[in-house]
Every structure is written in C-alpha cells, then in structure tokens.
Amino acid sequence: MKHLHKKIIAHNSFCSLLHNLAALVIIPVFLIPFALVIMLLDNYLGIVIMMTLLSCLTVLVDYSSFNGITAKGFFLGIIKTSTHVDSFMKDAILADQIRRFIQLAIPPILSLIIAAFISSNGTDIRLSTFIAAIIFLDYSITTGTLIFTRNILSANVHALISLPLTAIIGALNTGMMFLFIHDSIHIPSIIWLSITFILSIMISVWAFSYTTDRCLTNIKEY
C-alpha cells in the first residue's frame, strides 16, 4: 500500500482532480449510455464506437497533464531538484499507464455487464473476448501514440495530430470487429486476444522505458 500511495501522489502532481474526474467519471458517464443505445441494435458496433471515442478523448485529455513531458522545454519546476527525482518520475509514469488502462477498461466492461442484465439472452463468450481484445488494442494504440505526442508542447499542434487519430483508431477497431464476427475467417478469437495482450505489454514497457529515459536525460541537461 505504501508503494501504491507513492505512485498516486507522484501521478497527482501532474494530474489535477478535475483531470481525473473527467477521465474516470465524467467521460464514462456520458459514453456508457450512448454505447448502450447503439448496443440495442448491435453489440459489437456499440463497443467499437464507444472505444474509438474513448481512445481519442484519452489522447486529447493527456495534454492537460503529461503532454510535452519528454520535450526539452517541459517545465518540471522544483521536482527536478529533488534527490528522489528518478523514482518520483518513474512512479508518476507507471501510475499514469495503470490509470489509462483502467480508464479504457471500465466503460466497456460496465457496458457489457449492464447489457447482460438488460438482455434476456445475456451475452456470449465471443463478445466478452472481443471486448477484452479491443481494450488491449486501444490501450496499445493510445500508449504508443502518447510516446510521440508527449514530445509536443504546442496545444494546436497536439490537437491537429490527435484528432485525425480518431479515423485510424476507428478503422483498427472496425477491423478487429470484422475479424471476430465474420464467419469466413476461421481464426479462433482467443488468438486475437493473445496478440493484443502481448502487443499491449510490449508497448507499455517501451513507453515506460522511453518516457523515463527522456525525462531523466532532460533533467540532467538542464
């Protein structure tokens, strides 16, 4: 618990209460009912649209906290004078990656649970596997994207780069949906789940290593 508390404190040094409320509460409150309405027509399509919007918002909201953190001009203030700056930055970045995964996982899981209660037929295992796979996929996309966008200090440049990502994320999510529901593609759904899970682990490790190395290098140079 002590280590978790340290990570939360480090993370909240960059993220305001409003940022966390928006990411973990406000956005899901609006997206879950929206997704459930679409899921009345098609479960897969509802999840795809929700996850596409959620992923795009995840990248955009990041600008208010960690964006620019790997750029040389990022202002760290008194933090960089601390003798524990190395562990502090690592705790903050690791906590952010955990929070982002939770942020992406809660809305689709809650939507699945609510849809199961509403529907008399319940939900099938393939839909549950699809949701798990798309969570890992979108976590990989957003985390990989932030590796690059966190080198940008300008809000306008960040927005111009981030907004077109909606189309790319939507296309990848749609492609994943096609692979799950198209009967002519005889590849077990567990394969796609395994691929997206491994991809998320690899990108998460890469993002943590790159971000901490860049931050600590910039701190030593300035």
XYZ file of N, CA and C in Angstrom, residues 1-205:
615
model
N 0.824 -1.205 0.000
C 0.000 0.000 0.000
C 0.863 1.262 0.000
N 2.014 1.195 0.678
C 2.903 2.345 0.737
C 3.400 2.700 -0.649
N 3.796 1.692 -1.439
C 4.289 1.938 -2.796
C 3.176 2.480 -3.683
N 1.960 1.969 -3.522
C 0.826 2.458 -4.302
C 0.534 3.912 -3.961
N 0.612 4.240 -2.672
C 0.369 5.622 -2.237
C 1.387 6.579 -2.856
N 2.646 6.159 -2.917
C 3.698 6.980 -3.536
C 3.413 7.215 -5.014
N 2.963 6.189 -5.694
C 2.664 6.311 -7.121
C 1.491 7.260 -7.361
N 0.491 7.174 -6.507
C -0.680 8.049 -6.652
C -0.283 9.508 -6.422
N 0.543 9.754 -5.399
C 0.998 11.116 -5.112
C 1.806 11.665 -6.288
N 2.708 10.843 -6.822
C 3.527 11.278 -7.959
C 2.653 11.576 -9.174
N 1.694 10.699 -9.434
C 0.790 10.883 -10.571
C -0.033 12.154 -10.426
N -0.553 12.395 -9.229
C -1.413 13.556 -8.997
C -0.648 14.871 -8.971
N 0.683 14.794 -8.971
C 1.481 16.015 -9.087
C 1.376 16.592 -10.492
N 1.024 15.744 -11.442
C 0.852 16.188 -12.827
C -0.622 16.302 -13.210
N -1.459 15.465 -12.630
C -2.885 15.429 -12.976
C -3.724 16.082 -11.877
N -4.528 17.049 -12.259
C -5.405 17.705 -11.296
C -6.596 16.806 -10.969
N -7.327 17.168 -9.929
C -8.533 16.429 -9.564
C -9.548 16.472 -10.696
N -9.667 17.629 -11.359
C -10.606 17.774 -12.474
C -10.238 16.830 -13.614
N -8.944 16.693 -13.885
C -8.476 15.786 -14.942
C -8.890 14.354 -14.630
N -8.664 13.921 -13.392
C -9.007 12.549 -13.010
C -10.512 12.322 -13.019
N -11.268 13.320 -12.584
C -12.728 13.208 -12.615
C -13.235 13.097 -14.050
N -12.655 13.896 -14.940
C -13.067 13.860 -16.348
C -12.742 12.512 -16.974
N -11.538 12.008 -16.704
C -11.080 10.768 -17.331
C -11.777 9.528 -16.784
N -11.999 9.505 -15.465
C -12.500 8.282 -14.828
C -13.991 8.298 -14.510
N -14.609 9.471 -14.514
C -16.023 9.551 -14.133
C -16.887 10.205 -15.215
N -16.567 11.448 -15.563
C -17.439 12.225 -16.459
C -17.537 11.601 -17.845
N -16.388 11.263 -18.447
C -16.397 10.681 -19.793
C -17.157 9.353 -19.831
N -16.893 8.409 -18.902
C -17.686 7.163 -18.903
C -19.180 7.385 -18.686
N -19.542 8.357 -17.826
C -20.962 8.625 -17.556
C -21.707 8.996 -18.837
N -21.032 9.700 -19.729
C -21.662 10.084 -20.984
C -21.556 8.987 -22.048
N -20.429 8.287 -22.073
C -20.202 7.306 -23.136
C -20.962 5.998 -22.933
N -21.103 5.551 -21.701
C -21.764 4.259 -21.446
C -23.221 4.258 -21.902
N -24.050 5.257 -21.531
C -25.436 5.264 -22.044
C -25.499 5.367 -23.565
N -24.573 6.151 -24.134
C -24.505 6.285 -25.592
C -24.228 4.937 -26.242
N -23.272 4.196 -25.671
C -22.925 2.882 -26.220
C -24.068 1.889 -26.053
N -24.760 1.954 -24.921
C -25.856 1.017 -24.659
C -27.001 1.192 -25.651
N -27.253 2.430 -26.051
C -28.305 2.684 -27.049
C -27.957 1.999 -28.367
N -26.700 2.139 -28.790
C -26.257 1.505 -30.046
C -26.221 -0.009 -29.892
N -25.868 -0.497 -28.701
C -25.798 -1.938 -28.460
C -27.164 -2.612 -28.532
N -28.236 -1.820 -28.403
C -29.573 -2.375 -28.593
C -29.755 -2.858 -30.032
N -29.021 -2.220 -30.953
C -29.077 -2.612 -32.368
C -27.975 -3.611 -32.709
N -26.760 -3.326 -32.206
C -25.628 -4.208 -32.487
C -24.591 -4.065 -31.373
N -24.352 -5.139 -30.630
C -23.424 -5.097 -29.506
C -22.015 -4.694 -29.917
N -21.540 -5.287 -31.001
C -20.172 -5.043 -31.441
C -19.985 -3.601 -31.900
N -20.936 -3.094 -32.657
C -20.845 -1.727 -33.166
C -20.864 -0.718 -32.024
N -21.692 -0.956 -31.014
C -21.742 -0.067 -29.861
C -20.410 0.023 -29.143
N -19.763 -1.120 -28.972
C -18.457 -1.149 -28.308
C -17.399 -0.454 -29.157
N -17.431 -0.698 -30.463
C -16.447 -0.094 -31.372
C -16.537 1.425 -31.345
N -17.739 1.968 -31.449
C -17.912 3.422 -31.458
C -17.484 4.015 -30.120
N -17.890 3.381 -29.027
C -17.521 3.894 -27.714
C -16.009 3.879 -27.511
N -15.352 2.778 -27.871
C -13.915 2.667 -27.656
C -13.130 3.616 -28.550
N -13.639 3.880 -29.749
C -12.985 4.835 -30.642
C -13.030 6.236 -30.046
N -14.197 6.650 -29.574
C -14.331 7.974 -28.953
C -13.522 8.047 -27.663
N -13.559 6.993 -26.875
C -12.843 6.970 -25.603
C -11.335 7.074 -25.815
N -10.824 6.370 -26.815
C -9.391 6.408 -27.108
C -8.951 7.788 -27.578
N -9.768 8.394 -28.432
C -9.447 9.739 -28.918
C -9.441 10.740 -27.768
N -10.438 10.667 -26.903
C -10.515 11.569 -25.752
C -9.351 11.335 -24.785
N -8.921 10.088 -24.673
C -7.791 9.754 -23.801
C -6.524 10.471 -24.242
N -6.294 10.490 -25.550
C -5.121 11.179 -26.088
C -5.249 12.692 -25.924
N -6.430 13.227 -26.207
C -6.644 14.670 -26.105
C -6.513 15.166 -24.669
N -7.107 14.439 -23.718
C -7.080 14.849 -22.316
C -5.663 14.806 -21.752
N -4.807 13.971 -22.320
C -3.439 13.843 -21.825
C -2.680 15.160 -21.907
N -3.105 16.058 -22.803
C -2.384 17.322 -22.959
C -2.420 18.165 -21.691
N -3.473 18.004 -20.894
C -3.611 18.804 -19.679
C -2.743 18.296 -18.537
N -2.056 17.190 -18.751
C -1.243 16.630 -17.666
C 0.195 16.341 -18.100
N 0.393 15.244 -18.820
C 1.747 14.791 -19.135
C 2.247 15.219 -20.507
N 1.401 15.855 -21.302
C 1.862 16.172 -22.649
C 3.032 17.150 -22.635
N 4.034 16.834 -23.444
C 5.241 17.637 -23.502
C 6.286 17.223 -22.488
N 5.984 16.191 -21.714
C 6.880 15.799 -20.619
C 8.234 15.290 -21.116
N 8.278 14.783 -22.343
C 9.559 14.310 -22.880
C 10.239 15.361 -23.752
N 9.609 16.541 -23.891
C 10.221 17.634 -24.652
C 11.231 18.368 -23.775
N 12.251 18.947 -24.392
C 13.309 19.609 -23.624
C 12.795 20.857 -22.895
N 11.753 21.473 -23.421
C 11.256 22.694 -22.793
C 10.198 22.474 -21.736
N 9.926 21.212 -21.380
C 8.879 20.944 -20.394
C 9.306 21.434 -19.019
N 8.415 22.159 -18.331
C 8.747 22.766 -17.036
C 8.424 21.784 -15.907
N 9.457 21.338 -15.221
C 9.276 20.426 -14.089
C 9.340 21.146 -12.748
N 9.822 22.380 -12.764
C 9.861 23.167 -11.538
C 10.769 22.570 -10.486
N 10.303 22.621 -9.238
C 11.117 22.195 -8.094
C 11.329 20.679 -8.051
N 10.511 19.935 -8.815
C 10.624 18.472 -8.806
C 12.019 18.013 -9.203
N 12.613 18.708 -10.197
C 13.899 18.251 -10.718
C 15.059 18.476 -9.740
N 14.828 19.244 -8.679
C 15.881 19.462 -7.691
C 15.871 18.410 -6.586
N 14.861 17.563 -6.591
C 14.752 16.539 -5.552
C 15.793 15.443 -5.753
N 16.285 14.904 -4.645
C 17.243 13.795 -4.714
C 16.555 12.489 -5.121
N 15.219 12.484 -5.053
C 14.449 11.285 -5.415
C 13.710 11.474 -6.735
N 14.210 12.366 -7.580
C 13.508 12.689 -8.819
C 13.373 11.468 -9.730
N 14.391 10.584 -9.737
C 14.343 9.400 -10.598
C 13.161 8.507 -10.229
N 13.053 8.136 -8.963
C 11.963 7.258 -8.535
C 10.624 7.970 -8.622
N 10.623 9.289 -8.380
C 9.378 10.063 -8.446
C 8.802 10.047 -9.861
N 9.647 10.288 -10.863
C 9.184 10.312 -12.247
C 8.735 8.919 -12.695
N 9.459 7.898 -12.283
C 9.082 6.532 -12.644
C 7.735 6.152 -12.027
N 7.516 6.563 -10.776
C 6.234 6.289 -10.120
C 5.095 6.996 -10.849
N 5.323 8.252 -11.240
C 4.282 9.042 -11.910
C 3.914 8.442 -13.262
N 4.921 8.034 -14.025
C 4.679 7.496 -15.372
C 4.030 6.119 -15.302
N 4.485 5.290 -14.363
C 3.884 3.966 -14.198
C 2.428 4.090 -13.740
N 2.172 4.977 -12.786
C 0.805 5.186 -12.304
C -0.097 5.693 -13.421
N 0.450 6.528 -14.298
C -0.335 7.046 -15.420
C -0.727 5.932 -16.371
N 0.172 4.998 -16.615
C -0.146 3.890 -17.516
C -1.216 2.977 -16.906
N -1.146 2.780 -15.611
C -2.167 1.970 -14.936
C -3.525 2.679 -15.005
N -3.516 4.003 -14.727
C -4.762 4.769 -14.776
C -5.369 4.747 -16.173
N -4.529 4.855 -17.202
C -5.037 4.871 -18.575
C -5.675 3.534 -18.939
N -5.088 2.439 -18.472
C -5.692 1.132 -18.740
C -7.051 1.017 -18.052
N -7.116 1.466 -16.795
C -8.388 1.449 -16.068
C -9.411 2.330 -16.772
N -8.967 3.490 -17.229
C -9.842 4.434 -17.925
C -10.445 3.822 -19.184
N -9.658 3.021 -19.884
C -10.134 2.380 -21.113
C -10.929 1.103 -20.843
N -10.690 0.482 -19.700
C -11.330 -0.809 -19.419
C -12.699 -0.690 -18.755
N -12.871 0.293 -17.886
C -14.113 0.383 -17.116
C -15.360 0.579 -17.986
N -15.386 1.546 -18.924
C -16.619 1.769 -19.707
C -17.107 0.548 -20.492
N -16.244 -0.162 -21.254
C -16.756 -1.323 -21.987
C -17.179 -2.479 -21.078
N -16.470 -2.669 -19.962
C -16.833 -3.747 -19.030
C -18.183 -3.449 -18.377
N -18.386 -2.208 -17.958
C -19.676 -1.825 -17.372
C -20.790 -1.930 -18.401
N -20.486 -1.539 -19.633
C -21.486 -1.641 -20.702
C -21.891 -3.091 -20.930
N -20.911 -3.992 -20.901
C -21.193 -5.419 -21.072
C -22.064 -5.943 -19.937
N -21.731 -5.560 -18.712
C -22.493 -6.025 -17.546
C -23.934 -5.512 -17.605
N -24.100 -4.228 -17.910
C -25.443 -3.635 -17.992
C -26.242 -4.268 -19.124
N -25.584 -4.465 -20.275
C -26.258 -5.074 -21.425
C -26.697 -6.503 -21.106
N -25.895 -7.221 -20.330
C -26.235 -8.596 -19.947
C -27.477 -8.624 -19.061
N -27.608 -7.646 -18.178
C -28.784 -7.570 -17.313
C -30.031 -7.165 -18.098
N -29.842 -6.264 -19.067
C -30.981 -5.782 -19.854
C -31.494 -6.863 -20.795
N -30.545 -7.574 -21.435
C -30.919 -8.576 -22.429
C -31.381 -9.872 -21.761
N -32.443 -10.420 -22.282
C -32.949 -11.701 -21.761
C -32.066 -12.866 -22.188
N -31.303 -12.654 -23.269
C -30.435 -13.718 -23.794
C -29.026 -13.679 -23.200
N -28.743 -12.611 -22.432
C -27.404 -12.482 -21.882
C -26.394 -12.114 -22.960
N -25.134 -12.413 -22.736
C -24.084 -12.143 -23.716
C -23.264 -13.409 -23.952
N -22.737 -13.533 -25.168
C -21.950 -14.724 -25.481
C -20.481 -14.502 -25.154
N -19.727 -15.580 -25.069
C -18.317 -15.527 -24.702
C -17.499 -14.803 -25.759
N -17.942 -14.877 -27.018
C -17.188 -14.207 -28.085
C -17.210 -12.698 -27.905
N -18.365 -12.141 -27.484
C -18.457 -10.705 -27.247
C -17.550 -10.296 -26.091
N -17.519 -11.095 -25.034
C -16.643 -10.800 -23.891
C -15.173 -10.824 -24.312
N -14.815 -11.800 -25.143
C -13.440 -11.891 -25.640
C -13.111 -10.701 -26.529
N -14.079 -10.300 -27.350
C -13.897 -9.139 -28.229
C -13.636 -7.878 -27.404
N -14.398 -7.683 -26.346
C -14.222 -6.503 -25.501
C -12.845 -6.497 -24.851
N -12.401 -7.659 -24.368
C -11.067 -7.750 -23.773
C -9.996 -7.415 -24.814
N -10.155 -7.952 -26.033
C -9.181 -7.719 -27.102
C -9.134 -6.252 -27.505
N -10.303 -5.612 -27.587
C -10.328 -4.215 -28.031
C -9.808 -3.284 -26.937
N -9.943 -3.683 -25.685
C -9.343 -2.900 -24.593
C -7.826 -2.920 -24.723
N -7.254 -4.112 -24.916
C -5.804 -4.225 -25.082
C -5.337 -3.500 -26.347
N -6.114 -3.610 -27.425
C -5.749 -2.958 -28.677
C -5.715 -1.446 -28.511
N -6.764 -0.874 -27.926
C -6.835 0.580 -27.800
C -5.864 1.111 -26.755
N -5.570 0.307 -25.735
C -4.527 0.703 -24.795
C -3.182 0.776 -25.520
N -2.932 -0.200 -26.392
C -1.682 -0.207 -27.170
C -1.598 1.014 -28.074
N -2.702 1.338 -28.757
C -2.712 2.473 -29.688
C -2.494 3.785 -28.947
N -3.256 4.000 -27.873
C -3.144 5.275 -27.154
C -1.777 5.422 -26.487
N -1.281 4.347 -25.894
C 0.025 4.412 -25.239
C 1.132 4.653 -26.261
N 1.050 3.967 -27.391
C 2.033 4.177 -28.448
C 1.975 5.586 -29.014
N 0.771 6.132 -29.154
C 0.600 7.487 -29.667
C 1.206 8.517 -28.721
N 0.998 8.315 -27.425
C 1.492 9.275 -26.436
C 3.018 9.308 -26.375
N 3.668 8.239 -26.791
C 5.132 8.241 -26.840
C 5.610 9.383 -27.729
N 4.861 9.649 -28.803
C 5.248 10.693 -29.758
C 4.631 12.051 -29.419
N 3.350 12.073 -29.053
C 2.690 13.356 -28.793
C 3.217 14.040 -27.538
N 3.821 13.301 -26.641
C 4.376 13.922 -25.436
C 5.688 14.649 -25.692
N 6.140 14.658 -26.939
C 7.277 15.486 -27.336
C 6.810 16.857 -27.831
N 5.493 17.077 -27.841
C 4.914 18.306 -28.392
C 4.442 19.207 -27.258
N 4.869 20.481 -27.303
C 4.464 21.435 -26.278
C 3.297 22.316 -26.732
N 3.124 22.452 -28.035
C 2.077 23.330 -28.568
C 0.718 22.634 -28.549
N -0.293 23.296 -27.980
C -1.641 22.727 -27.913
C -2.244 22.577 -29.301
N -2.000 23.546 -30.177
C -2.563 23.491 -31.533
C -1.991 22.333 -32.333
N -0.675 22.155 -32.248
C -0.030 21.052 -32.970
C -0.527 19.721 -32.416
N -0.652 19.642 -31.096
C -1.132 18.410 -30.463
C -2.537 18.052 -30.936
N -3.408 19.060 -31.003
C -4.791 18.828 -31.441
C -4.842 18.393 -32.907
N -4.033 19.030 -33.742
C -4.025 18.697 -35.172
C -3.569 17.260 -35.404
N -2.642 16.797 -34.584
C -2.148 15.428 -34.725
C -3.121 14.429 -34.101
N -3.717 14.808 -32.990
C -4.563 13.875 -32.229
C -5.908 13.616 -32.897
N -6.543 14.640 -33.424
C -7.895 14.489 -33.963
C -7.984 13.491 -35.126
N -7.048 13.526 -36.091
C -7.127 12.528 -37.172
C -6.961 11.083 -36.690
N -6.442 10.929 -35.467
C -6.268 9.580 -34.927
C -7.600 8.854 -34.746
N -8.676 9.641 -34.627
C -9.992 9.034 -34.461
C -10.301 8.103 -35.616
N -9.995 8.563 -36.836
C -10.257 7.742 -38.023
C -9.398 6.482 -38.026
N -8.144 6.621 -37.628
C -7.231 5.471 -37.603
C -7.664 4.460 -36.546
N -7.962 4.964 -35.339
C -8.406 4.086 -34.252
C -9.715 3.404 -34.628
N -10.630 4.186 -35.230
C -11.910 3.625 -35.661
C -11.735 2.521 -36.683
N -10.799 2.726 -37.618
C -10.553 1.723 -38.648
C -9.990 0.435 -38.036
N -9.063 0.583 -37.089
C -8.482 -0.598 -36.440
C -9.514 -1.334 -35.592
N -10.342 -0.576 -34.889
C -11.399 -1.201 -34.084
C -12.418 -1.921 -34.962
N -12.754 -1.295 -36.085
C -13.688 -1.917 -37.029
C -13.089 -3.190 -37.615
N -11.782 -3.127 -37.913
C -11.101 -4.312 -38.431
C -11.120 -5.450 -37.421
N -10.928 -5.120 -36.152
C -10.986 -6.139 -35.101
C -12.389 -6.735 -35.013
N -13.408 -5.873 -35.112
C -14.790 -6.350 -35.089
C -15.057 -7.302 -36.257
N -14.559 -6.947 -37.434
C -14.740 -7.779 -38.627
C -14.113 -9.157 -38.426
N -12.927 -9.191 -37.815
C -12.241 -10.459 -37.578
C -13.011 -11.356 -36.609
N -13.743 -10.735 -35.701
C -14.494 -11.504 -34.697
C -15.821 -12.027 -35.229
N -16.502 -11.231 -36.070
C -17.870 -11.604 -36.440
C -17.980 -12.255 -37.814
N -16.909 -12.173 -38.614
C -17.002 -12.724 -39.970
C -16.745 -14.233 -39.931
N -17.731 -14.974 -40.279
C -17.650 -16.443 -40.178
C -16.651 -17.074 -41.139
N -16.325 -16.360 -42.220
C -15.419 -16.949 -43.210
C -13.956 -16.917 -42.751
N -13.676 -16.169 -41.691
C -12.308 -16.101 -41.172
C -12.200 -17.069 -39.998
N -11.594 -18.207 -40.244
C -11.577 -19.288 -39.259
C -10.333 -19.193 -38.364
N -10.242 -18.097 -37.645
C -9.161 -17.913 -36.672
C -9.803 -17.756 -35.299
N -9.473 -18.615 -34.350
C -10.095 -18.537 -33.017
C -9.934 -17.142 -32.403
N -10.989 -16.672 -31.750
C -10.957 -15.340 -31.149
C -9.877 -15.223 -30.078
N -9.534 -16.340 -29.440
C -8.516 -16.316 -28.401
C -7.152 -15.921 -28.969
N -6.943 -16.181 -30.258
C -5.686 -15.794 -30.917
C -5.562 -14.279 -30.951
N -6.652 -13.597 -31.340
C -6.632 -12.134 -31.398
C -6.471 -11.548 -30.002
N -7.085 -12.176 -29.024
C -6.939 -11.717 -27.649
C -5.484 -11.835 -27.202
N -4.853 -12.949 -27.534
C -3.451 -13.163 -27.157
C -2.536 -12.154 -27.836
N -2.806 -11.888 -29.124
C -1.983 -10.939 -29.884
C -2.083 -9.539 -29.288
N -3.307 -9.082 -29.023
C -3.486 -7.734 -28.476
C -2.920 -7.619 -27.066
N -3.023 -8.699 -26.293
C -2.468 -8.681 -24.934
C -0.948 -8.537 -24.978
N -0.293 -9.337 -25.814
C 1.171 -9.275 -25.943
C 1.595 -7.906 -26.472
N 0.839 -7.383 -27.444
C 1.136 -6.059 -28.001
C 1.052 -4.982 -26.920
N 0.033 -5.055 -26.077
C -0.126 -4.052 -25.023
C 1.021 -4.098 -24.024
N 1.489 -5.301 -23.703
C 2.622 -5.446 -22.783
C 3.886 -4.836 -23.393
N 4.146 -5.154 -24.658
C 5.351 -4.664 -25.325
C 5.365 -3.143 -25.424
N 4.252 -2.559 -25.834
C 4.193 -1.105 -25.987
C 4.241 -0.416 -24.634
N 3.627 -1.031 -23.627
C 3.650 -0.456 -22.281
C 5.080 -0.379 -21.748
N 5.832 -1.442 -21.931
C 7.233 -1.466 -21.489
C 8.050 -0.445 -22.263
